[in-house]
Coordinates of N, CA and C in Angstrom, one line a residue:
X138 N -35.0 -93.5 15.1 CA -34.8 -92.3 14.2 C -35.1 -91.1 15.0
X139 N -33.9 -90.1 14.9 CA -33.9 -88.7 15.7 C -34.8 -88.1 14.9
X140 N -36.3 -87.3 15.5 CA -36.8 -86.2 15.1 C -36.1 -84.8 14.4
X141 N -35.5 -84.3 13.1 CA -34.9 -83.2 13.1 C -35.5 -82.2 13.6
X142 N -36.4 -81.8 14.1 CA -36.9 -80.6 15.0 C -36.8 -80.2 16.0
X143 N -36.9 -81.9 16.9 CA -37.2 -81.7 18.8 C -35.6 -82.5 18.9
X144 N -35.1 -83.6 17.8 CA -34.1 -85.0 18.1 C -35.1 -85.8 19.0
X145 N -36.2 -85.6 19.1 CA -37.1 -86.4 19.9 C -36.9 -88.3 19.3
X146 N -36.6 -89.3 20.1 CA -36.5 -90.4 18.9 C -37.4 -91.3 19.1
X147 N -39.0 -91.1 19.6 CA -40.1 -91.8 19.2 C -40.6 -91.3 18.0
X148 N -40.3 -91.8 16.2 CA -40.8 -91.2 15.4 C -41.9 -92.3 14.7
X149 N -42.9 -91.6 14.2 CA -43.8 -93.2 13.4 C -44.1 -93.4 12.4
X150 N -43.7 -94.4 11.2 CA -43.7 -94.2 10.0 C -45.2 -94.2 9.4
X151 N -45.4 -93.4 8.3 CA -46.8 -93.3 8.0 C -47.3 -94.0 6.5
X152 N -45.9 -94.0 6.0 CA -45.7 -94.4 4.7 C -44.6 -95.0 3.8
X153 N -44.3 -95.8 3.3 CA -43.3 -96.4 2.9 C -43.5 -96.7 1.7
X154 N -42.0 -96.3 0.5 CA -42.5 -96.4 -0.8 C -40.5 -97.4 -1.3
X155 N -40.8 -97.9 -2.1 CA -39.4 -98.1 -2.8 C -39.3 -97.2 -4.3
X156 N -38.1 -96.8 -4.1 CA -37.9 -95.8 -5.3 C -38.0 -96.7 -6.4
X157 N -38.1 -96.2 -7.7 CA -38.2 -97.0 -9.1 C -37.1 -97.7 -9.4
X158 N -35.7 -97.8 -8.7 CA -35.2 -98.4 -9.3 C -34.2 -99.2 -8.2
X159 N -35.1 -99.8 -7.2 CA -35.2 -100.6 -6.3 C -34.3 -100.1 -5.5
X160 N -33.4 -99.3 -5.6 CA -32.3 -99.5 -4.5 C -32.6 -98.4 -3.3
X161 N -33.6 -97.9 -2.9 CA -33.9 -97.0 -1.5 C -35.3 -96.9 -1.2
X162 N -35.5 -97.0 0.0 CA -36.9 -96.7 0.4 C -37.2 -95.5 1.2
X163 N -38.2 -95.2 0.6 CA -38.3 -93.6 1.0 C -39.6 -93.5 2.4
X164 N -39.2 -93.3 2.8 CA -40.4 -93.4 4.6 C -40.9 -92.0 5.1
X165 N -41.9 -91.9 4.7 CA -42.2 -90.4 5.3 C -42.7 -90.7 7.2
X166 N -42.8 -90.1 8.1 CA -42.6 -90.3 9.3 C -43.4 -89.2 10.1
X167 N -43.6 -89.7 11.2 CA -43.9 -88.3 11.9 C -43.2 -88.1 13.3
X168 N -43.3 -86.8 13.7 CA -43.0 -87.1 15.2 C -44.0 -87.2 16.3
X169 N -43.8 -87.7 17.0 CA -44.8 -88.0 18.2 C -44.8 -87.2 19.2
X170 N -43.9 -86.5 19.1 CA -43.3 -85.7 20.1 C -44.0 -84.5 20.1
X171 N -43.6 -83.8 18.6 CA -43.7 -82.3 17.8 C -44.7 -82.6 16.8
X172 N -44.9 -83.3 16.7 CA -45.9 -83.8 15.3 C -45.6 -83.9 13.9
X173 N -44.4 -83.0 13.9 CA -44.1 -82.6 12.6 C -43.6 -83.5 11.7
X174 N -43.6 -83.5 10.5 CA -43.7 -84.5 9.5 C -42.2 -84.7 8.9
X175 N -41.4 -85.8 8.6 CA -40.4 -85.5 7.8 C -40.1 -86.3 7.2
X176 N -39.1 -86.6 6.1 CA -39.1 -87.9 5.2 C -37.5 -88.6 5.5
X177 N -37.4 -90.1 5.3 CA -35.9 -90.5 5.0 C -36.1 -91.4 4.0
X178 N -34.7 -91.4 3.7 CA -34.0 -92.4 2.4 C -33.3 -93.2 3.3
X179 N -33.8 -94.5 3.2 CA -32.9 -95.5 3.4 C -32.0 -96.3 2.0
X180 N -30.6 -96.3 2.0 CA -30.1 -97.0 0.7 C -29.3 -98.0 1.8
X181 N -28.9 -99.4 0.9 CA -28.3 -100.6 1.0 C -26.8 -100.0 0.9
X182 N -26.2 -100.8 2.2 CA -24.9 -100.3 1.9 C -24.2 -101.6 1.5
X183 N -23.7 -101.4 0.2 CA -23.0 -102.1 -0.5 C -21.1 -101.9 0.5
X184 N -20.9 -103.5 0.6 CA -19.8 -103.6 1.2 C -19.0 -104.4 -0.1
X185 N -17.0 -103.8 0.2 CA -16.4 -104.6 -0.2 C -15.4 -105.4 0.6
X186 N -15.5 -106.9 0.3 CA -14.3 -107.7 0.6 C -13.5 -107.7 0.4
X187 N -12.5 -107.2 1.1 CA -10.8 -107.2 0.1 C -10.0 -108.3 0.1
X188 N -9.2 -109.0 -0.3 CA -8.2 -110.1 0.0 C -7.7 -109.7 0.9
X189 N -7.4 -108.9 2.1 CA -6.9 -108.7 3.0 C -8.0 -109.6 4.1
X190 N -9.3 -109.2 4.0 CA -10.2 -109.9 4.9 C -11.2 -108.8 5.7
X191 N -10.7 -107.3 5.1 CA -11.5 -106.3 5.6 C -12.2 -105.6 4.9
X192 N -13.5 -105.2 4.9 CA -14.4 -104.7 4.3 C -14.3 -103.1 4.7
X193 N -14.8 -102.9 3.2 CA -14.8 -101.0 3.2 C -16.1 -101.0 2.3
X194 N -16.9 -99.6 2.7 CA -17.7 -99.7 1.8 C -17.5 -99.2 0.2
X195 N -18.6 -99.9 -0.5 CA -18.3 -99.6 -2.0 C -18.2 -98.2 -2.2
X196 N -17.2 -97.5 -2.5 CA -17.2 -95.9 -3.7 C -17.0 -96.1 -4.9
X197 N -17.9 -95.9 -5.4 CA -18.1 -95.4 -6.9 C -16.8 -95.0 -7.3
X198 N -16.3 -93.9 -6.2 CA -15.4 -93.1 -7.8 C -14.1 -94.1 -7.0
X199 N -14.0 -94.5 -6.2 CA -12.9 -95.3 -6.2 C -12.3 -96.4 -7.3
X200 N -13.5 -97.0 -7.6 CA -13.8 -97.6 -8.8 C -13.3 -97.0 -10.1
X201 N -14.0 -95.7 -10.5 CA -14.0 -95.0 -11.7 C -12.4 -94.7 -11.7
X202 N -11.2 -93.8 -10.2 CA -10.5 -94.3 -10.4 C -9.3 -94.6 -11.0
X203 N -9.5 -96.1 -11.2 CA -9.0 -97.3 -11.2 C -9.0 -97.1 -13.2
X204 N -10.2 -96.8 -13.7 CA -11.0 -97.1 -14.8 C -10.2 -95.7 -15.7
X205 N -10.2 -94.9 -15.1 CA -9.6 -93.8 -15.3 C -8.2 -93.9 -15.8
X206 N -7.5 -94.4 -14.7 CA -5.8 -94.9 -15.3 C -5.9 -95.8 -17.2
X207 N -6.4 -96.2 -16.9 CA -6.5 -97.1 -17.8 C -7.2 -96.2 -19.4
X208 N -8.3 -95.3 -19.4 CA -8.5 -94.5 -20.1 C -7.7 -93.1 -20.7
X209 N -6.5 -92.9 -19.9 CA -5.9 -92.3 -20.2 C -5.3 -92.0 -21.6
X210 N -5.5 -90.7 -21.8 CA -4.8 -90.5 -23.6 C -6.3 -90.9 -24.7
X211 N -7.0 -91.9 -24.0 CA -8.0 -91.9 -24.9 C -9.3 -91.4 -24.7
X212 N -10.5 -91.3 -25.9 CA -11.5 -90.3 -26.3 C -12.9 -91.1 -24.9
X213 N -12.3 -90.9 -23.8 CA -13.4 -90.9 -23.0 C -13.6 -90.5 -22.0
X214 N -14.9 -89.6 -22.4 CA -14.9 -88.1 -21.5 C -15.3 -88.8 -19.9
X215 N -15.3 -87.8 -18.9 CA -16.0 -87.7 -17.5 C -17.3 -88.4 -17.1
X216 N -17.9 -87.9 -18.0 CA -19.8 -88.3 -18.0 C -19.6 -89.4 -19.0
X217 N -18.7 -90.2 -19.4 CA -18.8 -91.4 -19.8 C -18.5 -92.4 -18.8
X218 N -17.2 -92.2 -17.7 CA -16.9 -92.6 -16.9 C -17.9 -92.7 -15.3
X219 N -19.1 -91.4 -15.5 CA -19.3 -91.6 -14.7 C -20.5 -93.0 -15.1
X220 N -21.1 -92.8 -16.3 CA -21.6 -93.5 -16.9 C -21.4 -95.3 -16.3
X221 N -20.2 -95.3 -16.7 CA -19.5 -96.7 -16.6 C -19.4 -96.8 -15.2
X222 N -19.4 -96.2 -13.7 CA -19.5 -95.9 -12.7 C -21.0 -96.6 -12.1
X223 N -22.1 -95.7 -12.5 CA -23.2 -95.7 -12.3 C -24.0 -97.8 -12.9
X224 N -23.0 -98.0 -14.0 CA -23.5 -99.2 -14.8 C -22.7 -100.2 -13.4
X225 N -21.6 -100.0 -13.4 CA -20.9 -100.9 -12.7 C -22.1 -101.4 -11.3
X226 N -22.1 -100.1 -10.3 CA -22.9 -99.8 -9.1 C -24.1 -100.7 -9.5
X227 N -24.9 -100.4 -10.3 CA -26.0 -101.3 -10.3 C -25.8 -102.4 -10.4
X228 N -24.7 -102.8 -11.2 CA -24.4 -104.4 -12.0 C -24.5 -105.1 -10.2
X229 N -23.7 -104.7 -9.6 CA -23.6 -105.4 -8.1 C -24.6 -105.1 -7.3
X230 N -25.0 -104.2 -7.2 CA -26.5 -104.1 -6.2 C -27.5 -105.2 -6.8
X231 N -27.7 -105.4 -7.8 CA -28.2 -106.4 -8.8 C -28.4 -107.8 -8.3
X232 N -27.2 -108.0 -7.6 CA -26.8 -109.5 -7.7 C -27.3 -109.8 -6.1
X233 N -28.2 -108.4 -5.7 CA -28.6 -109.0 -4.3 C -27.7 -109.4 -3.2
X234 N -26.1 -109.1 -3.1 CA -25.6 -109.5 -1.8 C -25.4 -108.2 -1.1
X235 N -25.3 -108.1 0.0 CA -24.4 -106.9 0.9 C -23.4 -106.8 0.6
X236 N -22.7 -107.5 0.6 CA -21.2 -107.8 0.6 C -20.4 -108.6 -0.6
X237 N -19.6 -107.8 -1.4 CA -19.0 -108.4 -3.0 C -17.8 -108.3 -2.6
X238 N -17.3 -108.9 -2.7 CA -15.7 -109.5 -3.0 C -14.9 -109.1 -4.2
X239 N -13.3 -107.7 -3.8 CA -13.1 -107.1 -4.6 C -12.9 -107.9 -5.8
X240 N -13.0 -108.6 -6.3 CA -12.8 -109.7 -7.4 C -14.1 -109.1 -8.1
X241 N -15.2 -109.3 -7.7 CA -16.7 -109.4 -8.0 C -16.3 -107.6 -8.8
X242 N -15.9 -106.6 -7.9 CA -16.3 -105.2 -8.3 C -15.1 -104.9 -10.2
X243 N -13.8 -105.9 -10.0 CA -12.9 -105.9 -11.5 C -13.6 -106.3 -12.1
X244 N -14.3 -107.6 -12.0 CA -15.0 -108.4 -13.1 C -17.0 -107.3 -13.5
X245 N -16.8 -106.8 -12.8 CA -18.2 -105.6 -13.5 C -17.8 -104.7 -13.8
X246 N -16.5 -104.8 -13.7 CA -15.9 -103.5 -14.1 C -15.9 -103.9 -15.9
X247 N -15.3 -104.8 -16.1 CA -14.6 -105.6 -17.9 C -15.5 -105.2 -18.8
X248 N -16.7 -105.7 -18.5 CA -17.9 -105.5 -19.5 C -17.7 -104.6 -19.9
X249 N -18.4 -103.7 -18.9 CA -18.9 -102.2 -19.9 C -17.6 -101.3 -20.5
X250 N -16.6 -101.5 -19.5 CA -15.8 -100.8 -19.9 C -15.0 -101.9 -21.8
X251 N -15.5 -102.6 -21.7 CA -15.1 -103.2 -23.0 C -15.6 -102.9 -24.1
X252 N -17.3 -102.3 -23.8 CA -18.2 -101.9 -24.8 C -17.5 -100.2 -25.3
X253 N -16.8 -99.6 -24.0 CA -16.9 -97.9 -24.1 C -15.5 -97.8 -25.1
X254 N -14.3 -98.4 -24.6 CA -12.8 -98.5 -25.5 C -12.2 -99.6 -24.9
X255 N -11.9 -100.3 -26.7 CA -11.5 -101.9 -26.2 C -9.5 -101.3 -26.0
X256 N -9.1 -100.3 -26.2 CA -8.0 -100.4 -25.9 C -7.6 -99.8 -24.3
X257 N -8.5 -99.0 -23.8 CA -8.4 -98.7 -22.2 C -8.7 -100.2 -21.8
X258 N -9.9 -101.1 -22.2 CA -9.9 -102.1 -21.6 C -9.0 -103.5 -21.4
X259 N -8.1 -103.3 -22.9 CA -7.4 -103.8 -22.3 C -5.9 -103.7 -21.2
X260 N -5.8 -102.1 -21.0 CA -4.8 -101.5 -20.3 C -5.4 -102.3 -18.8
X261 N -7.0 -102.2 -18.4 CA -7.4 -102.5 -17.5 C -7.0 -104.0 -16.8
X262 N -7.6 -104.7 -18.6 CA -7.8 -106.0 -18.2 C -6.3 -107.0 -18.3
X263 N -4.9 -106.2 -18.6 CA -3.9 -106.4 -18.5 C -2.8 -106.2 -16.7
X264 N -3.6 -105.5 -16.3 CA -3.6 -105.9 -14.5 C -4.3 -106.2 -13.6
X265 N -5.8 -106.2 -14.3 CA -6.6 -106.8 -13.3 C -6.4 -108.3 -13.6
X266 N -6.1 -109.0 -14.7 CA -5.9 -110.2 -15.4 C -4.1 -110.7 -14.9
X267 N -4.2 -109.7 -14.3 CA -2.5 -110.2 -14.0 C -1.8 -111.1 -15.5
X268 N -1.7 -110.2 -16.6 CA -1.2 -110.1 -17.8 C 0.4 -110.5 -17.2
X269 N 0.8 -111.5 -18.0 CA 2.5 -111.9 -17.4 C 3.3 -112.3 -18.8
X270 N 2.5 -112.3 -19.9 CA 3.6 -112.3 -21.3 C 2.6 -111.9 -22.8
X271 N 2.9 -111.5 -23.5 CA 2.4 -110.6 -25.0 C 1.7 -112.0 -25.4
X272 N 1.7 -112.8 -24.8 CA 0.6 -114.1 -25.6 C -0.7 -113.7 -24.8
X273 N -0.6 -113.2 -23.6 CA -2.0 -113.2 -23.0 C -2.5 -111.7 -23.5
X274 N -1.8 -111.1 -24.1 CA -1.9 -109.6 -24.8 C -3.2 -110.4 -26.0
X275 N -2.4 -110.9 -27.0 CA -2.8 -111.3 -27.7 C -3.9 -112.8 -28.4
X276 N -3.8 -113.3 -26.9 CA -5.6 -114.1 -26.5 C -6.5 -113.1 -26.5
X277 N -6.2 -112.4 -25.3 CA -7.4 -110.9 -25.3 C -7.9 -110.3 -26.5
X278 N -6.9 -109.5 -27.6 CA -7.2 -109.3 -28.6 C -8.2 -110.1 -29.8
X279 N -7.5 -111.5 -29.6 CA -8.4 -112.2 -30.7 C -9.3 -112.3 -30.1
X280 N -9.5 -112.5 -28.9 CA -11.4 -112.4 -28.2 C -12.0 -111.3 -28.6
X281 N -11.0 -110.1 -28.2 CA -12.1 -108.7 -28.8 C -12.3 -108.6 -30.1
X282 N -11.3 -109.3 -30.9 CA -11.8 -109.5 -32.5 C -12.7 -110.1 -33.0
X283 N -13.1 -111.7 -32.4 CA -14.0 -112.4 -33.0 C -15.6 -111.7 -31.9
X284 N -15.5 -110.9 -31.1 CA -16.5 -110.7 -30.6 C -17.3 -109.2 -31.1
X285 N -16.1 -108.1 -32.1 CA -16.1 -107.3 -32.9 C -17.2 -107.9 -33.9
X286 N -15.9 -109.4 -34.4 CA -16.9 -110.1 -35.8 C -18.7 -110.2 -35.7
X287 N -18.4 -111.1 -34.7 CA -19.7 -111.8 -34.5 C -21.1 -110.4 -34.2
X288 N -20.5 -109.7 -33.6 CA -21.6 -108.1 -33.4 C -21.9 -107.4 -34.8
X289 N -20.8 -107.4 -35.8 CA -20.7 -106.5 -36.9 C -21.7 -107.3 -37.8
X290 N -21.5 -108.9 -38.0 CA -22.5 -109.9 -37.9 C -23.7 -109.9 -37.8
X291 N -24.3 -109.5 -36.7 CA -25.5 -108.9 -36.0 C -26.2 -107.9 -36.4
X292 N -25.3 -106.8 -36.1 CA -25.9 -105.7 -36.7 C -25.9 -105.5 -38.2
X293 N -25.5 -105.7 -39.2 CA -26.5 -106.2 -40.5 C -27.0 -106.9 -40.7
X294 N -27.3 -107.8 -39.8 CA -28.6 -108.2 -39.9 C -28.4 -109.6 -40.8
X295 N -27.4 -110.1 -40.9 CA -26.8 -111.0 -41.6 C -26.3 -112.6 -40.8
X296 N -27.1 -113.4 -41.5 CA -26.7 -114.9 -40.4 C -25.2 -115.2 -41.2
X297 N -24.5 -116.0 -40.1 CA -22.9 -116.7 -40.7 C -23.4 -117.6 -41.4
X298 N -22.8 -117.6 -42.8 CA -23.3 -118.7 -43.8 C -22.9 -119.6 -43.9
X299 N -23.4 -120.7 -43.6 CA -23.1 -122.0 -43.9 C -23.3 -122.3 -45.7
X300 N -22.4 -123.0 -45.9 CA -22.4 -123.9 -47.0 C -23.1 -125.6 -47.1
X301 N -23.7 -125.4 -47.7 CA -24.3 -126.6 -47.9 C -23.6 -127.5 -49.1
X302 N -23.0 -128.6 -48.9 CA -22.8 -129.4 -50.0 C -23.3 -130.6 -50.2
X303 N -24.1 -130.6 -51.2 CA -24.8 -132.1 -51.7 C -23.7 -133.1 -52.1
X304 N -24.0 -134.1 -51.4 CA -22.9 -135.6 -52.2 C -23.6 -136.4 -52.5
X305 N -23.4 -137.4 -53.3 CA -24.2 -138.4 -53.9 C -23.2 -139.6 -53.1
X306 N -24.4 -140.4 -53.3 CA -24.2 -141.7 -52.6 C -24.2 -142.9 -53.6
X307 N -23.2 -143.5 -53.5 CA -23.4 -144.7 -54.9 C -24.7 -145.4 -54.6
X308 N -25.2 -145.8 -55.7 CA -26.8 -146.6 -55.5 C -26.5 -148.0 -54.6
X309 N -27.9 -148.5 -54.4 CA -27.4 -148.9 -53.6 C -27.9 -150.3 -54.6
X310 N -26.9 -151.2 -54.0 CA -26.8 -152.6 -54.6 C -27.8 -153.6 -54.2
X311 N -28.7 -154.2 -55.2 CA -29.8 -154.8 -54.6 C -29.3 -156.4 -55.1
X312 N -29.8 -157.1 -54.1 CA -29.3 -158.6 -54.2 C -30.7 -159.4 -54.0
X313 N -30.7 -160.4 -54.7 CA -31.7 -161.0 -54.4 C -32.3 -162.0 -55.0

C-alpha cells in the first residue's frame, strides 16, 4: 500500500474494522515513512462468468440495464431500480463466492424484480427463460397467480380451509 503523501509503500495497519454490512473492511494505517495517518476500504470484487468462459467484473447498472428494458412503459421509477440493483448485489455477495456465473446474476435478478411488477417481470423472465411459445407465457402467469393467491391468503390473515367430512361406518358385525 502506496502512502498518499510521500507514495512511500512501507505502510502499517493500526486498525481494522468490517463495515456493518459485511461487505468492506475499513484499515486505518500509518506511514512509516511520513508518519502520517490514512484510511482504506477494501471491497470484494465480485466476478462474472460468462458462457463465453471470460470473466468481467460485476456492474450493478449493467444489470439494472437489462431490468430496465423490460420495465419499460411501466410505473417504475429510477430509485426503485436502483433499489432492485442494490437487492440483487447483495443477494450474490451473500452467497459467499468470488465468482457467479451469469446464470446465477438472471436468476437474482427474478425475485425481486417479480415482487416490484409482475408484468416487466415477465417481459424479463420471457428472455431470460428463453420463452419459445404462449404456453410458456402462460405457465408463468398461473405461477404468478397462484403465488398472488396464496400471499392475498396470508395477508388476511386467513388459513386455506379445509373441509372436513364426517362418514359413518356401518357397525360393525359381531360374531360369536
Amino acid at each position: 500500500m502506496h502512502c498518499p503523501y510521500c507514495r512511500h509503500t512501507d505502510t502499517k495497519v493500526l486498525d481494522s474494522r468490517v463495515s456493518e454490512d459485511g461487505t468492506a473492511i475499513r484499515r486505518r494505517r500509518r506511514c512509516e515513512s511520513c508518519q502520517k495517518r490514512f484510511t482504506t476500504v477494501e471491497l470484494m470484487q465480485l466476478t462474472v462468468l460468462k458462457r463465453s468462459g471470460a470473466t468481467e467484473p460485476f456492474n450493478r447498472e449493467k444489470a439494472i440495464a437489462g431490468v430496465r428494458k423490460a420495465c419499460k412503459g411501466r410505473p417504475v421509477s429510477e430509485d426503485d431500480l436502483a433499489c432492485l440493483g442494490q437487492t440483487v448485489e447483495d443477494a450474490l455477495r451473500n452467497e459467499g463466492a468470488a465468482e457467479i456465473p451469469a446464470h446465477e446474476v438472471g436468476m437474482a435478478i427474478l425475485g425481486p424484480l417479480r415482487a416490484l411488477d409482475p408484468v416487466a417481470y415477465l417481459r424479463f423472465a420471457s428472455v431470460y427463460k428463453a420463452f419459445s411459445s404462449p404456453d410458456d407465457f402462460e405457465d408463468e402467469i398461473a405461477l404468478l397467480r397462484m403465488e398472488e393467491a396464496a400471499s392475498d391468503t396470508s395477508v388476511a390473515g386467513l388459513e386455506p380451509s379445509v373441509e372436513l367430512v364426517e362418514t359413518t361406518a356401518p357397525p360393525a358385525v359381531r360374531t360369536g
